[in-house]
CSV table of C-alpha atoms and ligand atoms in Angstrom, one decimal:
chain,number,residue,atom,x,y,z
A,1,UNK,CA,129.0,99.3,72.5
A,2,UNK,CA,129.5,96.4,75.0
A,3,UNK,CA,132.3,93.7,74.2
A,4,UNK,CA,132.5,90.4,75.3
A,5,UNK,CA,135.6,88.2,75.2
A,6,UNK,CA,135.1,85.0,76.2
A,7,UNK,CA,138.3,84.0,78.5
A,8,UNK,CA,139.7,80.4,80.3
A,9,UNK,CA,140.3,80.6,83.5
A,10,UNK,CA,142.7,77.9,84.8
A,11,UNK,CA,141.9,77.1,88.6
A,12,UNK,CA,143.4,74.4,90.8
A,13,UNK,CA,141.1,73.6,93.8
A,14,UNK,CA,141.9,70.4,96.0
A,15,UNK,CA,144.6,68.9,93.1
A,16,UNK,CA,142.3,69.0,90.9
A,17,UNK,CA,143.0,71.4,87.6
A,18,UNK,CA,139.8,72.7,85.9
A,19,UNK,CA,139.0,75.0,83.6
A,20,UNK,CA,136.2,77.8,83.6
A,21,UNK,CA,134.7,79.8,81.0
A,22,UNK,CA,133.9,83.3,81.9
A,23,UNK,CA,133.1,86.5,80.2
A,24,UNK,CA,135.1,89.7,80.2
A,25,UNK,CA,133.5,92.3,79.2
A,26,UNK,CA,133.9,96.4,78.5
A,27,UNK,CA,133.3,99.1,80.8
A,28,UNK,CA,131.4,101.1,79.2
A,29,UNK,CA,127.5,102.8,78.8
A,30,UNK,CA,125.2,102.4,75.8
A,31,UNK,CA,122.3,104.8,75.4
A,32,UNK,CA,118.8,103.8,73.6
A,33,UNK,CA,115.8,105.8,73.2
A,34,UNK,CA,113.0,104.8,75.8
A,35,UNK,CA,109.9,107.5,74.8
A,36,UNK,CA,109.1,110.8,75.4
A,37,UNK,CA,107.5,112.2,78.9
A,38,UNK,CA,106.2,115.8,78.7
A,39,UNK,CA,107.2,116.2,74.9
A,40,UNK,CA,110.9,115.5,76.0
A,41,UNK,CA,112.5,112.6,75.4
A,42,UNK,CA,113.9,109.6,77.4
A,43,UNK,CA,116.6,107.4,77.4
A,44,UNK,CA,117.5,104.5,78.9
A,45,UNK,CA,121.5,104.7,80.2
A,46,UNK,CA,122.9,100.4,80.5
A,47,UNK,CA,126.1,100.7,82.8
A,48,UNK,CA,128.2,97.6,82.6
A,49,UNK,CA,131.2,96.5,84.0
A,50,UNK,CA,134.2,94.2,83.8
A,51,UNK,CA,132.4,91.4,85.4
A,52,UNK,CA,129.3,91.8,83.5
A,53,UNK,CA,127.3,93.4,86.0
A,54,UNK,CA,124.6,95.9,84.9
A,55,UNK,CA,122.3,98.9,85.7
A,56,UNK,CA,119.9,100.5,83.5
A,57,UNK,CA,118.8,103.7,84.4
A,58,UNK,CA,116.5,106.4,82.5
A,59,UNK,CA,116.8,110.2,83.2
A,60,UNK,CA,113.1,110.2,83.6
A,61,UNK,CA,112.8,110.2,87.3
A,62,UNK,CA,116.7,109.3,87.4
A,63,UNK,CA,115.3,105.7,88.1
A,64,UNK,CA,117.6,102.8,88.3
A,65,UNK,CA,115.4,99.9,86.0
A,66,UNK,CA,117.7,97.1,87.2
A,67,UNK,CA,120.8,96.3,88.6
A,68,UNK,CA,121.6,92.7,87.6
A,69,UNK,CA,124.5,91.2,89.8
A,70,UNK,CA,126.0,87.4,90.6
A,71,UNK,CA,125.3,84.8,93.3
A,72,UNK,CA,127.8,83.0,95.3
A,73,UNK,CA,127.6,80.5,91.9
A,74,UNK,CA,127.8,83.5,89.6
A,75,UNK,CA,124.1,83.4,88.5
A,76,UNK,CA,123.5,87.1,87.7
A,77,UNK,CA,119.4,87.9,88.6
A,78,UNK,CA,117.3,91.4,88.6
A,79,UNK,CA,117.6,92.6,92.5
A,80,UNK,CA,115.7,95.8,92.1
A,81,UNK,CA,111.8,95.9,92.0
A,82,UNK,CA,111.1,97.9,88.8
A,83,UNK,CA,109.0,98.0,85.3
A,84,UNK,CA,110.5,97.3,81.3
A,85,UNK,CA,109.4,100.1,79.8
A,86,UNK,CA,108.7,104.0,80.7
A,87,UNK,CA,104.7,103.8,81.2
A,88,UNK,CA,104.9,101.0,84.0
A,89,UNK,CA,106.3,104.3,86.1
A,90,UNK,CA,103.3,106.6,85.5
A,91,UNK,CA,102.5,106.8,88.3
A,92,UNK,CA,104.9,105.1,90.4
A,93,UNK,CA,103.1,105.4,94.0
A,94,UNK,CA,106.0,103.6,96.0
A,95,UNK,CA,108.6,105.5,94.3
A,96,UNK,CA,110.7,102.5,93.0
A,97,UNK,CA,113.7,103.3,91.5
A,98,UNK,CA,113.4,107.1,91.5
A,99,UNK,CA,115.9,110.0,93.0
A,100,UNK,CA,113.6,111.3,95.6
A,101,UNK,CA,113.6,115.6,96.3
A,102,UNK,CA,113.6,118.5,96.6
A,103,UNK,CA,112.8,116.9,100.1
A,104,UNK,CA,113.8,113.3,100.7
A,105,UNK,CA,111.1,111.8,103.1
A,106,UNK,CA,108.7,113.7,105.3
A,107,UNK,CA,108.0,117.1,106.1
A,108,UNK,CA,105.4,117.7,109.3
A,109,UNK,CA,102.0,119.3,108.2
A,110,UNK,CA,103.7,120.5,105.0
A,111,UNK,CA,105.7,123.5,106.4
A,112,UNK,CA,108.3,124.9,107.5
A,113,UNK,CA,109.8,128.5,108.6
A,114,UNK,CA,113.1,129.6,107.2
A,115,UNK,CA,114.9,133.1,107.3
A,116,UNK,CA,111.7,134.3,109.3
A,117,UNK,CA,109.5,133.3,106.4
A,118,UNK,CA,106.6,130.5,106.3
A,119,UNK,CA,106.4,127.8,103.5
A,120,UNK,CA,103.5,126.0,102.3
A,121,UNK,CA,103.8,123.0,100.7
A,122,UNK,CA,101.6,120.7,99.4
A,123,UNK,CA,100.4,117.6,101.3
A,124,UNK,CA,100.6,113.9,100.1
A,125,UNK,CA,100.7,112.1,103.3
A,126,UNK,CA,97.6,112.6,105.4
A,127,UNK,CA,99.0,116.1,106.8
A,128,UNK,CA,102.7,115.5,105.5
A,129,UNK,CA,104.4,116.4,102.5
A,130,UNK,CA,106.6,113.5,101.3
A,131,UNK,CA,109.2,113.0,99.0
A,132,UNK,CA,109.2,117.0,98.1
A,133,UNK,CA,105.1,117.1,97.4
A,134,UNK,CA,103.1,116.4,94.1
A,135,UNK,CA,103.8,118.0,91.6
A,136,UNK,CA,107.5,118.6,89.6
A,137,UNK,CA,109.0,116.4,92.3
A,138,UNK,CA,112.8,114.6,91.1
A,139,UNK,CA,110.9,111.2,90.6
A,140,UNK,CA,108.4,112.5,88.1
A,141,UNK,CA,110.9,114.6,86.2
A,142,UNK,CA,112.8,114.5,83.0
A,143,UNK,CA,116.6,115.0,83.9
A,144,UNK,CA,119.3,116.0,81.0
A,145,UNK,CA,121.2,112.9,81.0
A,146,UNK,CA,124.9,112.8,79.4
A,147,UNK,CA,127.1,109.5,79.6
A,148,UNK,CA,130.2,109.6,81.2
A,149,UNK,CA,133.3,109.2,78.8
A,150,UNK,CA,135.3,105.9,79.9
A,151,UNK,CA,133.2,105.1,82.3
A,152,UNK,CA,130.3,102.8,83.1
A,153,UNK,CA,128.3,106.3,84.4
A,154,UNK,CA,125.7,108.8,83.9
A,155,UNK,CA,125.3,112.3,84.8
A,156,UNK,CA,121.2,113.6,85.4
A,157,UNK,CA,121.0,117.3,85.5
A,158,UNK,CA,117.7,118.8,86.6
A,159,UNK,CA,117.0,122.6,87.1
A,160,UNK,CA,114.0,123.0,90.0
A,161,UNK,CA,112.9,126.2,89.9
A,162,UNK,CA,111.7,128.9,92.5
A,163,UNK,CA,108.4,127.8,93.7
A,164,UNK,CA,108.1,124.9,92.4
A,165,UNK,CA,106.2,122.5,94.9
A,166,UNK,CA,106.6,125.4,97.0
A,167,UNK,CA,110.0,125.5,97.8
A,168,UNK,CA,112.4,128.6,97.5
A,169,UNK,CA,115.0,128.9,95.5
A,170,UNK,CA,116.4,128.2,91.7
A,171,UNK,CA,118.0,125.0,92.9
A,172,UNK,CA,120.1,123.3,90.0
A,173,UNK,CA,120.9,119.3,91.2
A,174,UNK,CA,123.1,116.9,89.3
A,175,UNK,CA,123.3,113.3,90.1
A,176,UNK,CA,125.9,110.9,89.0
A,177,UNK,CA,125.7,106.8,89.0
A,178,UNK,CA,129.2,105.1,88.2
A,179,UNK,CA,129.6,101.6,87.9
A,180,UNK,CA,132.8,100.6,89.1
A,181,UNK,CA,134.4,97.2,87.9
A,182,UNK,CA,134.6,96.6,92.3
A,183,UNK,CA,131.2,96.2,91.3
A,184,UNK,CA,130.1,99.3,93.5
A,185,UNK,CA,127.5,101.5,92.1
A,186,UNK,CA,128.2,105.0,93.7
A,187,UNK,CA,125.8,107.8,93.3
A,188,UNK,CA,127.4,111.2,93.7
A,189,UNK,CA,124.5,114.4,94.3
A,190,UNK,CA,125.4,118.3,94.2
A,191,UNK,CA,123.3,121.1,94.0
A,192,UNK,CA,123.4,124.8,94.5
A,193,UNK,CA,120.6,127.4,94.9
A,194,UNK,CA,120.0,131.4,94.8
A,195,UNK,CA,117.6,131.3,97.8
A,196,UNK,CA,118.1,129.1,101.2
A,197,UNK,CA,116.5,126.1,100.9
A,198,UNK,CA,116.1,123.0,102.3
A,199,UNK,CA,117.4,119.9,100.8
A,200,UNK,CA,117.5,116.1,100.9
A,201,UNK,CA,118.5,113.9,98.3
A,202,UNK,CA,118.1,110.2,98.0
A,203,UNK,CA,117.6,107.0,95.9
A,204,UNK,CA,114.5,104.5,96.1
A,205,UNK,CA,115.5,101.6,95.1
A,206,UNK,CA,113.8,98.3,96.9
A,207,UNK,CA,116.4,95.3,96.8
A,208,UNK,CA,115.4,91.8,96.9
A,209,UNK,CA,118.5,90.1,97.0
A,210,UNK,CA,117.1,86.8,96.1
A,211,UNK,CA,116.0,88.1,93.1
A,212,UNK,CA,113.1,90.6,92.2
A,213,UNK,CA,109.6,89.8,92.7
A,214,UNK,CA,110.0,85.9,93.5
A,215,UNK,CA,109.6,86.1,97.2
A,216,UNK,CA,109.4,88.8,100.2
A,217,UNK,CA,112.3,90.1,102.0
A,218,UNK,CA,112.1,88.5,105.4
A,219,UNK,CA,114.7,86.3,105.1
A,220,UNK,CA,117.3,88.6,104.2
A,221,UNK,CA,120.2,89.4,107.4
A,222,UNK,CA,120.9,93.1,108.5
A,223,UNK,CA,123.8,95.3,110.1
A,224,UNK,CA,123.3,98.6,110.5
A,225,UNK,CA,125.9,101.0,111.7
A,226,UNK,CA,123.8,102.2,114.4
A,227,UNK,CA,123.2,103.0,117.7
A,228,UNK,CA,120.5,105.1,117.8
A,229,UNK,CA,117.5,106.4,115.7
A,230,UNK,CA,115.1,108.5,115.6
A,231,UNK,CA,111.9,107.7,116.8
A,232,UNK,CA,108.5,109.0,115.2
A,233,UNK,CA,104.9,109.8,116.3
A,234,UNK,CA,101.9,107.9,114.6
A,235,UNK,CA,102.5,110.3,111.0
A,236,UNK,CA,105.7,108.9,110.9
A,237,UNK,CA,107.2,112.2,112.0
A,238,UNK,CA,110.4,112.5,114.6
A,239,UNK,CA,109.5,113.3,118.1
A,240,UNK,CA,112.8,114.8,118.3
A,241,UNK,CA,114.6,112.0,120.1
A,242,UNK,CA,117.8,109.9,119.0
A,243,UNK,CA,116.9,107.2,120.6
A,244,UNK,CA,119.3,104.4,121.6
A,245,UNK,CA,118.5,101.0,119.8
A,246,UNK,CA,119.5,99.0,122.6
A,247,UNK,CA,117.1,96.4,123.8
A,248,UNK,CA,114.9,97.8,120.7
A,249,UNK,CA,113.5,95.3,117.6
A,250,UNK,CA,115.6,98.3,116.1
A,251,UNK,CA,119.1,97.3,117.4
A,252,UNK,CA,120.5,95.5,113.8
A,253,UNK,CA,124.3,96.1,115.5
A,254,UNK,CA,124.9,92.6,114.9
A,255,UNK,CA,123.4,91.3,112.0
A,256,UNK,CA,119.9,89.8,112.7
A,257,UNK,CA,116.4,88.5,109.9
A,258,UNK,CA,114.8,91.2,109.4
A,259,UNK,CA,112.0,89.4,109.7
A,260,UNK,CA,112.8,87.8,113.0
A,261,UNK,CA,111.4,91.1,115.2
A,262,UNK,CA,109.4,92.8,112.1
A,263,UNK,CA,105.9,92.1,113.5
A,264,UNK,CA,107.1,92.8,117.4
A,265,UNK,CA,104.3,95.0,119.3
A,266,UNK,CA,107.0,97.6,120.1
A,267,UNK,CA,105.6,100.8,119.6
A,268,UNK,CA,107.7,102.1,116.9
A,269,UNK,CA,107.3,98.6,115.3
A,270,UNK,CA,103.3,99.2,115.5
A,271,UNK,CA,103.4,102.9,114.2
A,272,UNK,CA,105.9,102.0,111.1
A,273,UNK,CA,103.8,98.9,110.4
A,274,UNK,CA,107.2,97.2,110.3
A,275,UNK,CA,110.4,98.7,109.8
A,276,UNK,CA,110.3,102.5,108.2
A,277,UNK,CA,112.6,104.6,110.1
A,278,UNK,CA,115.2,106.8,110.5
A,279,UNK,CA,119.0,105.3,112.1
A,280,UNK,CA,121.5,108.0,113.0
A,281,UNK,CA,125.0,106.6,111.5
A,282,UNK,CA,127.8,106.1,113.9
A,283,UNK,CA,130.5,107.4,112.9
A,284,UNK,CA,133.7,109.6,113.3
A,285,UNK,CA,133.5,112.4,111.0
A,286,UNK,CA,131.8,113.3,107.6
A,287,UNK,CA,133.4,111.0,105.4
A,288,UNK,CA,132.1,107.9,103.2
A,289,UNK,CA,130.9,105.7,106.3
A,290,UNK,CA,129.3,102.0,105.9
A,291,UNK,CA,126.0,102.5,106.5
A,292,UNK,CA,124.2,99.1,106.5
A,293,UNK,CA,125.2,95.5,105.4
A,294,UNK,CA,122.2,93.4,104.2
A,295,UNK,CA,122.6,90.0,103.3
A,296,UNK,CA,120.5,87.1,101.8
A,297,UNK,CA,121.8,83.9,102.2
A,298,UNK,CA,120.1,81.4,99.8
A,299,UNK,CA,122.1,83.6,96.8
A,300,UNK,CA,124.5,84.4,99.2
A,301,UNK,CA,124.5,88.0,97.7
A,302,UNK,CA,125.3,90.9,99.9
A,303,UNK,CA,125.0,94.4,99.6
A,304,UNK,CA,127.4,97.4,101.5
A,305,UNK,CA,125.9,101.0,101.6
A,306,UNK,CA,128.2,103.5,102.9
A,307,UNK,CA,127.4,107.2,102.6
A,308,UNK,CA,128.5,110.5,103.6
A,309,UNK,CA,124.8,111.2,104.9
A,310,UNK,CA,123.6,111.6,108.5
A,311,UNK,CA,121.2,109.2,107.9
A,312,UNK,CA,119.5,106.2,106.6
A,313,UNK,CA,115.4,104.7,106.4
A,314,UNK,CA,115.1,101.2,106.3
A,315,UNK,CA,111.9,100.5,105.1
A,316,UNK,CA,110.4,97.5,104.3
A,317,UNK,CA,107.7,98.1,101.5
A,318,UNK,CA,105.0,97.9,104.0
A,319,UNK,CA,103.4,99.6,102.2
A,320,UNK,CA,103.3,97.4,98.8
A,321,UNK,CA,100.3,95.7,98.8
A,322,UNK,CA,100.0,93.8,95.7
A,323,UNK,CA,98.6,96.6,93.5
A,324,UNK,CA,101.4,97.1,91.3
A,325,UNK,CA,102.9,94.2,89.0
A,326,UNK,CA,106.5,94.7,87.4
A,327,UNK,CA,109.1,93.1,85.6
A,328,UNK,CA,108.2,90.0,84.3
A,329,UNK,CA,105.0,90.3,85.2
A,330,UNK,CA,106.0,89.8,89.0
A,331,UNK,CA,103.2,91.1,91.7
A,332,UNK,CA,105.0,93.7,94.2
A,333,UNK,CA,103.4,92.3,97.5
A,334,UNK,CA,104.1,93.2,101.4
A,335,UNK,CA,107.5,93.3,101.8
A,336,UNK,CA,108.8,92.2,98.6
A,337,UNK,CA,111.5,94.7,98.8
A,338,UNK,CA,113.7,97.0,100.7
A,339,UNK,CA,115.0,100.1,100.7
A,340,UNK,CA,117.8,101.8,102.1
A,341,UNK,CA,117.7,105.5,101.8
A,342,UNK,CA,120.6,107.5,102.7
A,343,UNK,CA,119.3,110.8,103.7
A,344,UNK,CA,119.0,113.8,106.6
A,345,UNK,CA,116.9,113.2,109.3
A,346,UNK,CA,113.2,113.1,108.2
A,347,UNK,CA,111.6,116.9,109.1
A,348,UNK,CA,114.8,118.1,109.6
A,349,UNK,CA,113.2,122.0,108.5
A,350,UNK,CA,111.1,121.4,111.6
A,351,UNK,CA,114.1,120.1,114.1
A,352,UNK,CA,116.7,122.9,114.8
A,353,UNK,CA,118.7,120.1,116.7
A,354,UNK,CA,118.9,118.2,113.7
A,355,UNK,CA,121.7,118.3,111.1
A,356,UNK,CA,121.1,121.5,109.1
A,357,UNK,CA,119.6,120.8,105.9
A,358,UNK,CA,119.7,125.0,104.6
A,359,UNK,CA,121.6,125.2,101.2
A,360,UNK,CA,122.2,128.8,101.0
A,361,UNK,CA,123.5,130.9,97.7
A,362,UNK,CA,127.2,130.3,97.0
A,363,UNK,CA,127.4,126.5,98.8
A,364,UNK,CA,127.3,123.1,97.6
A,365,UNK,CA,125.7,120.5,98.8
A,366,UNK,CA,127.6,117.2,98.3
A,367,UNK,CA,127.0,113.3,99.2
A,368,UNK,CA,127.7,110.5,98.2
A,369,UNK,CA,126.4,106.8,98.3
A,370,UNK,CA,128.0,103.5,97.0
A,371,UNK,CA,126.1,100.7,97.2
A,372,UNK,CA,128.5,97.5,96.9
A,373,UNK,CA,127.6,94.4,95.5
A,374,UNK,CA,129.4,91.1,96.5
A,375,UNK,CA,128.7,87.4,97.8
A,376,UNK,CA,129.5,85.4,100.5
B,1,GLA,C1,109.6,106.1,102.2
B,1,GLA,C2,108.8,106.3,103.4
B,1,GLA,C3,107.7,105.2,103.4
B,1,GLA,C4,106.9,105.2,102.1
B,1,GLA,C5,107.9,105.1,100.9
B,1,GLA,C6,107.1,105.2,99.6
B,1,GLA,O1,110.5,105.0,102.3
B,1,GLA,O2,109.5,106.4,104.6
B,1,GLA,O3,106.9,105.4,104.5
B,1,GLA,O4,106.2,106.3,102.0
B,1,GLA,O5,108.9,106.1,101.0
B,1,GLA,O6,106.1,104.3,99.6
């Protein structure tokens, strides 16, 4: 049950005394049934906060539906691409919303060799397998969902089992989105295995922080805590290099439009068809870093992802193309959102040099993501 208490705030600005209306609300979760998918049922998880922000999120998929945040006037608006109900996400081509494994992002000609034993996966991306294949991939899945007590959260719990999509291993993966009343949403993944395996964990959300669907993302202003990334070959698979961004249209050190050097004849610009790549994090040590700072400045919203990943694509839904129409009946075209997915390196299974991405029996893999909401 959300509860709203309408409260006056008394605020002095210049002399002048006025007073504000404003809502306080409960932190708290509130679940409702939203269909079944593969004879099990879904339900759609609405996360809300103190200052009335909100998520809804469904354990089909573990999607995030919305995320519904102020501007700098405190007009809340939808800033996630997305659909109202469950069948606008079958299929979901672009992935909107969705937690994204076994295998976040690419993997070369759909293999890899591990322990001195060759895997096979299946290929959805000319030779590539992407986003952990085709078939019971974390996107397409229905989770076990349980609320958090107290808190605005959710915890997804999926069992992937050995084989599936080709990949070894009973791998069990839980994934936790809390609301916080900073109005940070953090997303907390762990999983264990019985086999070694290769893992990568993300979310795919695509952000428009104007608002979802009404315009592209050009406008919007980027930092990345970056120096370097990793530069890919025309399949959008790393060569191998961490290259510096220096001199680069990749080089968002200072914040820059992302549109201003989007279209640049740069090579990596030309073979990502914009910006879909892989920047190596600076930082000292493993902890909870700031990742990228994206700001939009006609809301004035901004949004902070820090992570304990390597890694993070920025990818500029080059690849929407007006084929899909969500929320509201709003047409997803080129560019209408972003994403930013903290990961591992892309074919990491393929690049020794790479951070490992091997979960073997007895480990855990842990990370952890907050994306922070705020204006300026
Ligand atoms: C990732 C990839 C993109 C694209 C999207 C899904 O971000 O890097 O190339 O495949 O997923 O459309």
């Amino acid at each position: 049950m959300t509860v709203c208490v309408t409260v006056l705030l008394s605020l002095t600005i210049g002399g002048l005394a006025f007073a504000q209306a404003s809502k306080r609300h409960e932190q708290a979760v509130q679940q409702k049934p939203f269909g079944t998918n593969d004879g099990r049922p879904v339900n759609l998880y609405t996360l809300t906060n103190a200052n009335g922000v909100e998520v809804d999120t469904m354990n089909y998929g573990g999607i995030i539906l919305s995320i519904r945040v102020p501007d700098r006037k405190g007009q809340f608006a939808d800033i996630v691409l997305g659909h109202e109900n469950l069948d606008g996400y079958i299929p979901n081509p672009p992935y909107i919303g969705a937690i994204v494994g076994r295998y976040a992002n690419r993997i070369a000609n759909g293999t890899f060799t591990l322990d001195g034993k060759t895997y096979t996966l299946p290929k959805n991306d000319g030779p590539n397998t992407l986003h952990g294949g085709t078939d019971k991939t974390f996107n397409k899945v229905v989770w076990d969902g349980e609320p958090l007590k107290g808190k605005a959260g959710v915890t997804y719990t999926y069992l992937s089992k050995d084989g599936d999509d080709g990949f070894p291993g009973n791998v069990k993966v839980r994934v936790t989105y809390t609301l916080t009343n900073d109005n940070e949403l953090v997303i907390d993944y762990e999983a264990t295995t019985d086999k070694a395996t290769p893992i990568n964990l993300s979310q795919h959300s695509y952000f428009n922080l104007a608002g979802q669907g009404t315009s592209d993302i050009l406008n919007h202003e980027l930092m990345l805590n970056a120096d370097r990334f990793t530069p890919v070959d025309k399949n959008l698979i790393p060569t191998g290099e961490l290259r510096p961004v220096k001199g680069t249209p990749l080089d968002f050190t200072t914040s820059t439009k992302v549109g201003a050097r989007i279209d640049d004849t740069y090579d990596q610009m030309v073979l990502g068809h914009g910006y879909d790549h892989n920047w190596v994090i600076t930082r000292k040590g493993d902890g909870l870093t700031l990742a990228a700072r994206m700001y939009e400045p006609t809301s004035g919203r901004v949004l902070e992802v820090s992570t304990t990943q390597p890694g993070v694509q920025f990818y500029t839904g080059n690849f929407l193309d007006g084929t899909v129409t969500g929320k509201q009946g709003h047409v997803y075209k080129h560019r209408y959102g972003f994403c930013l997915e903290t990961q591992h390196f892309p074919d990491s299974p393929n690049h020794p040099d790479f951070p490992s991405t091997v979960l073997k029996p007895g480990e855990t893999f842990r990370s952890k993501t907050v994306f922070k909401f705020s204006t300026k």
